[in-house]
PDB file of C-alpha atoms in Angstrom:
ATOM      1  CA  MET A  15      -0.030   0.003  -0.018  1.00 49.00           C
ATOM      2  CA  SER A  16       1.438   3.441  -0.966  1.00 53.00           C
ATOM      3  CA  ASP A  17       1.642   6.361   1.382  1.00 55.00           C
ATOM      4  CA  THR A  18      -0.939   8.238  -0.731  1.00 56.00           C
ATOM      5  CA  GLU A  19      -3.709   5.756  -0.187  1.00 59.00           C
ATOM      6  CA  HIS A  20      -6.171   6.571   2.562  1.00 56.00           C
ATOM      7  CA  VAL A  21      -7.760   3.597   4.134  1.00 64.00           C
ATOM      8  CA  HIS A  22      -9.800   5.781   6.512  1.00 75.00           C
ATOM      9  CA  GLU A  23     -11.019   8.643   4.347  1.00 78.00           C
ATOM     10  CA  GLN A  24     -13.666   9.732   6.843  1.00 74.00           C
ATOM     11  CA  VAL A  25     -11.057   9.933   9.643  1.00 79.00           C
ATOM     12  CA  ASP A  26      -8.606  11.855   7.358  1.00 76.00           C
ATOM     13  CA  GLU A  27     -11.353  14.280   6.395  1.00 75.00           C
ATOM     14  CA  SER A  28     -12.296  14.761  10.038  1.00 75.00           C
ATOM     15  CA  VAL A  29      -8.619  15.483  10.933  1.00 76.00           C
ATOM     16  CA  GLU A  30      -8.320  17.968   8.096  1.00 75.00           C
ATOM     17  CA  ASN A  31     -11.536  19.726   9.119  1.00 69.00           C
ATOM     18  CA  ARG A  32     -10.329  20.066  12.699  1.00 71.00           C
ATOM     19  CA  ASN A  33      -7.078  21.498  11.419  1.00 74.00           C
ATOM     20  CA  MET A  34      -8.843  24.035   9.304  1.00 71.00           C
ATOM     21  CA  TRP A  35     -11.159  24.908  12.254  1.00 63.00           C
ATOM     22  CA  ALA A  36      -8.124  25.508  14.516  1.00 70.00           C
ATOM     23  CA  ARG A  37      -6.338  27.593  11.875  1.00 67.00           C
ATOM     24  CA  ARG A  38      -9.319  29.565  10.635  1.00 63.00           C
ATOM     25  CA  ARG A  39      -8.065  32.947  11.823  1.00 61.00           C
ATOM     26  CA  ARG A  40      -4.669  32.465  10.246  1.00 65.00           C
ATOM     27  CA  GLU A  41      -6.314  31.280   7.063  1.00 65.00           C
ATOM     28  CA  GLY A  42      -8.555  34.393   7.045  1.00 65.00           C
ATOM     29  CA  ILE A  43     -11.757  32.317   7.380  1.00 66.00           C
ATOM     30  CA  PRO A  44     -14.541  34.520   8.930  1.00 68.00           C
ATOM     31  CA  THR A  45     -17.380  33.333  11.129  1.00 74.00           C
ATOM     32  CA  GLY A  46     -20.121  31.422   9.340  1.00 78.00           C
ATOM     33  CA  GLU A  47     -22.508  34.349   9.400  1.00 85.00           C
ATOM     34  CA  ASN A  48     -19.886  37.162   9.386  1.00 92.00           C
ATOM     35  CA  LEU A  49     -21.576  38.214  12.641  1.00 95.00           C
ATOM     36  CA  LEU A  50     -20.586  39.777  16.020  1.00 97.00           C
ATOM     37  CA  VAL A  51     -23.140  39.544  18.811  1.00 97.00           C
ATOM     38  CA  VAL A  52     -23.007  41.809  21.833  1.00 96.00           C
ATOM     39  CA  ALA A  53     -25.134  40.459  24.639  1.00 94.00           C
ATOM     40  CA  CYS A  54     -25.660  40.450  28.415  1.00 91.00           C
ATOM     41  CA  MET A  55     -23.730  37.886  30.434  1.00 88.00           C
ATOM     42  CA  ASP A  56     -27.005  36.833  32.098  1.00 88.00           C
ATOM     43  CA  GLU A  57     -27.271  33.053  32.078  1.00 89.00           C
ATOM     44  CA  ARG A  58     -30.900  33.088  31.099  1.00 89.00           C
ATOM     45  CA  ILE A  59     -30.152  34.484  27.674  1.00 91.00           C
ATOM     46  CA  PRO A  60     -29.511  31.631  25.153  1.00 94.00           C
ATOM     47  CA  VAL A  61     -27.878  33.750  22.488  1.00 93.00           C
ATOM     48  CA  GLU A  62     -27.226  30.924  20.101  1.00 94.00           C
ATOM     49  CA  ASP A  63     -30.807  29.574  20.342  1.00 93.00           C
ATOM     50  CA  ALA A  64     -32.420  32.994  20.146  1.00 93.00           C
ATOM     51  CA  LEU A  65     -30.569  33.782  16.934  1.00 93.00           C
ATOM     52  CA  ASP A  66     -30.572  30.185  15.527  1.00 92.00           C
ATOM     53  CA  LEU A  67     -26.741  30.070  15.502  1.00 92.00           C
ATOM     54  CA  GLU A  68     -24.400  27.148  15.542  1.00 89.00           C
ATOM     55  CA  LEU A  69     -20.785  26.998  16.800  1.00 86.00           C
ATOM     56  CA  GLY A  70     -18.664  29.001  14.369  1.00 86.00           C
ATOM     57  CA  ASP A  71     -21.488  31.207  13.099  1.00 90.00           C
ATOM     58  CA  ALA A  72     -20.725  34.256  15.252  1.00 93.00           C
ATOM     59  CA  GLN A  73     -18.375  35.887  17.643  1.00 94.00           C
ATOM     60  CA  ILE A  74     -20.202  36.559  20.924  1.00 95.00           C
ATOM     61  CA  PHE A  75     -19.131  39.291  23.330  1.00 94.00           C
ATOM     62  CA  ARG A  76     -20.922  39.179  26.698  1.00 94.00           C
ATOM     63  CA  ASN A  77     -20.677  41.595  29.533  1.00 90.00           C
ATOM     64  CA  ALA A  78     -22.886  42.888  32.323  1.00 85.00           C
ATOM     65  CA  GLY A  79     -25.913  44.418  30.679  1.00 84.00           C
ATOM     66  CA  GLY A  80     -24.744  43.824  27.130  1.00 88.00           C
ATOM     67  CA  LYS A  81     -23.230  47.256  27.138  1.00 86.00           C
ATOM     68  CA  VAL A  82     -21.350  48.829  24.338  1.00 88.00           C
ATOM     69  CA  THR A  83     -18.094  49.803  26.174  1.00 84.00           C
ATOM     70  CA  ASP A  84     -14.723  50.826  24.870  1.00 82.00           C
ATOM     71  CA  ASP A  85     -13.741  47.167  24.813  1.00 85.00           C
ATOM     72  CA  VAL A  86     -16.751  46.234  22.715  1.00 90.00           C
ATOM     73  CA  ILE A  87     -15.820  49.069  20.229  1.00 89.00           C
ATOM     74  CA  ARG A  88     -12.195  47.752  20.267  1.00 87.00           C
ATOM     75  CA  SER A  89     -13.374  44.175  19.484  1.00 91.00           C
ATOM     76  CA  ALA A  90     -15.920  45.359  16.868  1.00 94.00           C
ATOM     77  CA  ALA A  91     -13.318  47.526  15.147  1.00 92.00           C
ATOM     78  CA  LEU A  92     -10.894  44.541  14.880  1.00 90.00           C
ATOM     79  CA  THR A  93     -13.468  42.012  13.642  1.00 93.00           C
ATOM     80  CA  THR A  94     -15.153  44.302  11.072  1.00 94.00           C
ATOM     81  CA  ASN A  95     -11.878  45.617   9.700  1.00 91.00           C
ATOM     82  CA  PHE A  96      -9.860  42.406   9.735  1.00 89.00           C
ATOM     83  CA  PHE A  97     -12.081  39.313   9.946  1.00 88.00           C
ATOM     84  CA  ASP A  98     -14.796  40.238   7.394  1.00 90.00           C
ATOM     85  CA  THR A  99     -17.555  40.725   9.991  1.00 95.00           C
ATOM     86  CA  GLU A 100     -20.401  42.460   8.205  1.00 95.00           C
ATOM     87  CA  GLU A 101     -23.098  42.598  10.871  1.00 96.00           C
ATOM     88  CA  ILE A 102     -23.358  43.341  14.608  1.00 97.00           C
ATOM     89  CA  ILE A 103     -26.366  42.474  16.740  1.00 96.00           C
ATOM     90  CA  VAL A 104     -26.896  43.970  20.222  1.00 95.00           C
ATOM     91  CA  ILE A 105     -29.085  41.860  22.544  1.00 94.00           C
ATOM     92  CA  ASN A 106     -30.432  43.357  25.728  1.00 91.00           C
ATOM     93  CA  HIS A 107     -33.075  41.858  27.866  1.00 87.00           C
ATOM     94  CA  THR A 108     -35.948  42.387  30.252  1.00 84.00           C
ATOM     95  CA  ASP A 109     -35.469  41.863  33.966  1.00 79.00           C
ATOM     96  CA  CYS A 110     -31.834  42.782  33.586  1.00 74.00           C
ATOM     97  CA  GLY A 111     -29.699  42.960  36.732  1.00 67.00           C
ATOM     98  CA  MET A 112     -28.364  46.270  35.436  1.00 66.00           C
ATOM     99  CA  MET A 113     -31.816  47.668  36.148  1.00 64.00           C
ATOM    100  CA  SER A 114     -32.052  46.146  39.612  1.00 59.00           C
ATOM    101  CA  ALA A 115     -30.625  48.786  41.938  1.00 61.00           C
ATOM    102  CA  PRO A 116     -30.371  52.524  42.202  1.00 63.00           C
ATOM    103  CA  ASP A 117     -27.009  54.138  41.463  1.00 62.00           C
ATOM    104  CA  GLU A 118     -26.314  54.927  45.102  1.00 73.00           C
ATOM    105  CA  ALA A 119     -26.836  51.357  46.120  1.00 68.00           C
ATOM    106  CA  VAL A 120     -24.372  50.187  43.509  1.00 62.00           C
ATOM    107  CA  ARG A 121     -21.873  52.892  44.509  1.00 67.00           C
ATOM    108  CA  GLU A 122     -22.167  51.938  48.208  1.00 70.00           C
ATOM    109  CA  GLY A 123     -21.718  48.313  47.436  1.00 71.00           C
ATOM    110  CA  MET A 124     -18.550  49.028  45.473  1.00 69.00           C
ATOM    111  CA  GLU A 125     -17.267  51.392  48.111  1.00 72.00           C
ATOM    112  CA  ALA A 126     -17.731  48.737  50.795  1.00 74.00           C
ATOM    113  CA  GLN A 127     -15.479  46.447  48.681  1.00 71.00           C
ATOM    114  CA  ALA A 128     -12.843  48.807  47.380  1.00 65.00           C
ATOM    115  CA  GLY A 129     -12.961  51.935  49.548  1.00 71.00           C
ATOM    116  CA  ASP A 130     -12.707  55.332  47.897  1.00 74.00           C
ATOM    117  CA  LEU A 131     -13.637  54.703  44.229  1.00 64.00           C
ATOM    118  CA  ASP A 132     -11.585  57.632  43.107  1.00 69.00           C
ATOM    119  CA  ASP A 133      -8.414  55.607  43.952  1.00 69.00           C
ATOM    120  CA  VAL A 134      -9.486  52.511  42.030  1.00 63.00           C
ATOM    121  CA  ASP A 135      -7.724  51.691  38.773  1.00 61.00           C
ATOM    122  CA  LEU A 136     -10.701  50.701  36.540  1.00 57.00           C
ATOM    123  CA  ASP A 137      -8.707  49.104  33.755  1.00 58.00           C
ATOM    124  CA  PRO A 138      -5.200  48.063  34.751  1.00 48.00           C
ATOM    125  CA  SER A 139      -4.584  46.320  31.424  1.00 51.00           C
ATOM    126  CA  LEU A 140      -5.231  49.518  29.550  1.00 48.00           C
ATOM    127  CA  PRO A 141      -3.935  52.204  31.830  1.00 51.00           C
ATOM    128  CA  GLU A 142      -4.066  54.814  29.092  1.00 55.00           C
ATOM    129  CA  LEU A 143      -7.905  54.441  28.976  1.00 53.00           C
ATOM    130  CA  ASN A 144      -9.633  55.921  31.873  1.00 55.00           C
ATOM    131  CA  ILE A 145     -12.879  57.661  32.713  1.00 52.00           C
ATOM    132  CA  GLY A 146     -11.235  61.020  33.592  1.00 58.00           C
ATOM    133  CA  ASP A 147     -13.468  63.215  35.664  1.00 63.00           C
ATOM    134  CA  ALA A 148     -16.643  61.176  34.867  1.00 57.00           C
ATOM    135  CA  ASP A 149     -18.530  59.665  37.701  1.00 55.00           C
ATOM    136  CA  VAL A 150     -17.988  55.918  38.388  1.00 51.00           C
ATOM    137  CA  MET A 151     -21.665  55.272  37.709  1.00 49.00           C
ATOM    138  CA  GLU A 152     -21.043  56.303  34.054  1.00 58.00           C
ATOM    139  CA  TRP A 153     -18.480  53.496  33.947  1.00 54.00           C
ATOM    140  CA  VAL A 154     -20.905  51.064  35.513  1.00 47.00           C
ATOM    141  CA  LYS A 155     -23.641  52.012  33.091  1.00 54.00           C
ATOM    142  CA  MET A 156     -26.800  51.066  34.984  1.00 56.00           C
ATOM    143  CA  THR A 157     -29.984  51.053  32.857  1.00 61.00           C
ATOM    144  CA  ASP A 158     -33.275  52.814  33.394  1.00 65.00           C
ATOM    145  CA  ASP A 159     -35.145  51.727  30.285  1.00 79.00           C
ATOM    146  CA  ILE A 160     -33.937  48.636  28.423  1.00 82.00           C
ATOM    147  CA  ASP A 161     -35.545  49.715  25.125  1.00 86.00           C
ATOM    148  CA  GLU A 162     -33.877  53.143  25.195  1.00 86.00           C
ATOM    149  CA  ALA A 163     -30.567  51.584  26.236  1.00 86.00           C
ATOM    150  CA  CYS A 164     -30.600  49.070  23.308  1.00 90.00           C
ATOM    151  CA  ALA A 165     -31.443  51.756  20.759  1.00 90.00           C
ATOM    152  CA  ALA A 166     -28.685  54.017  22.136  1.00 89.00           C
ATOM    153  CA  GLN A 167     -26.055  51.260  21.975  1.00 88.00           C
ATOM    154  CA  VAL A 168     -26.976  50.452  18.401  1.00 93.00           C
ATOM    155  CA  GLU A 169     -26.539  54.166  17.592  1.00 91.00           C
ATOM    156  CA  SER A 170     -23.170  54.251  19.405  1.00 89.00           C
ATOM    157  CA  LEU A 171     -21.897  51.380  17.211  1.00 94.00           C
ATOM    158  CA  ARG A 172     -23.244  52.925  14.051  1.00 94.00           C
ATOM    159  CA  GLU A 173     -21.609  56.238  14.845  1.00 91.00           C
ATOM    160  CA  SER A 174     -18.145  54.840  15.695  1.00 90.00           C
ATOM    161  CA  GLU A 175     -15.537  56.036  13.180  1.00 89.00           C
ATOM    162  CA  LEU A 176     -13.681  52.665  13.845  1.00 90.00           C
ATOM    163  CA  ILE A 177     -16.495  50.598  12.340  1.00 91.00           C
ATOM    164  CA  PRO A 178     -17.107  50.716   8.624  1.00 94.00           C
ATOM    165  CA  ASP A 179     -20.366  52.271   7.508  1.00 95.00           C
ATOM    166  CA  SER A 180     -21.135  49.143   5.456  1.00 96.00           C
ATOM    167  CA  VAL A 181     -21.518  47.093   8.640  1.00 96.00           C
ATOM    168  CA  THR A 182     -25.203  46.440   9.552  1.00 96.00           C
ATOM    169  CA  VAL A 183     -25.991  47.114  13.193  1.00 96.00           C
ATOM    170  CA  THR A 184     -29.220  46.070  14.795  1.00 94.00           C
ATOM    171  CA  GLY A 185     -30.550  45.591  18.303  1.00 94.00           C
ATOM    172  CA  TYR A 186     -33.120  43.300  19.937  1.00 93.00           C
ATOM    173  CA  ILE A 187     -34.688  42.836  23.319  1.00 91.00           C
ATOM    174  CA  TYR A 188     -34.845  39.302  24.666  1.00 91.00           C
ATOM    175  CA  GLU A 189     -37.956  38.926  26.814  1.00 89.00           C
ATOM    176  CA  VAL A 190     -37.063  36.495  29.577  1.00 86.00           C
ATOM    177  CA  GLU A 191     -40.767  36.033  30.336  1.00 86.00           C
ATOM    178  CA  SER A 192     -41.584  34.774  26.780  1.00 86.00           C
ATOM    179  CA  GLY A 193     -38.215  33.530  25.589  1.00 89.00           C
ATOM    180  CA  GLU A 194     -38.602  35.585  22.384  1.00 89.00           C
ATOM    181  CA  LEU A 195     -36.764  38.483  20.773  1.00 91.00           C
ATOM    182  CA  ARG A 196     -38.415  41.830  19.814  1.00 89.00           C
ATOM    183  CA  ARG A 197     -37.268  45.104  18.457  1.00 91.00           C
ATOM    184  CA  PRO A 198     -36.719  47.985  20.949  1.00 89.00           C
ATOM    185  CA  GLY A 199     -39.976  49.934  21.538  1.00 85.00           C
ATOM    186  CA  GLU A 200     -42.133  47.149  20.272  1.00 84.00           C
ATOM    187  CA  ARG A 201     -43.774  45.932  23.378  1.00 74.00           C
ATOM    188  CA  VAL A 202     -46.398  43.623  21.943  1.00 64.00           C
ATOM    189  CA  ALA A 203     -47.972  42.823  25.366  1.00 60.00           C
ATOM    190  CA  GLU A 204     -49.009  46.438  25.834  1.00 59.00           C
ATOM    191  CA  GLU A 205     -50.649  46.567  22.431  1.00 55.00           C
ATOM    192  CA  ILE A 206     -52.564  43.286  22.855  1.00 51.00           C
ATOM    193  CA  SER A 207     -53.567  43.811  26.488  1.00 49.00           C
ATOM    194  CA  GLU A 208     -55.109  47.224  26.293  1.00 53.00           C
ATOM    195  CA  ARG A 209     -58.651  47.911  25.252  1.00 51.00           C
ATOM    196  CA  GLN A 210     -58.867  50.028  22.057  1.00 54.00           C
ATOM    197  CA  HIS A 211     -61.453  52.836  22.045  1.00 53.00           C
TER     198      HIS A 211
END
């Protein structure tokens, strides 16, 4: 039998596919859907199921509240400019923990842990980035209205000079009570639960 014959073609194909999967960034292979998703880290949000995604379809960036922060902008700029990402979806959700406490309670909790918040280095890995004279609550980014927050974050990504104008940016609200997505401002329950005169 020569070295070129493959007795186990299925195994060889599987090995080659794994190798390509591992090298996809070096080979310039984008995500399956050319998609970046920014979502809350809340464990109740099944991002892949909600968007009907499979492993490899999208890059998923999760943080507290699904907030568009400087690091989200950094990641979005890199993937849209160098990894062929053509779409960004922001997913916020109802009953978010970032809506669960007033600013003062959050501030007091952080001060109990760290002391004077003016002395806290908020991003030691990027010391040149800081919040300057802004209040620490601007850094925390608590939310009053999830629909307004989602729309504002979509706009923030659309306006970033680091993200190409050709990139599509949309936002959705995941309703934890129904397990469904909706657009910001489209509260179906209010429309179908109120008597029309």
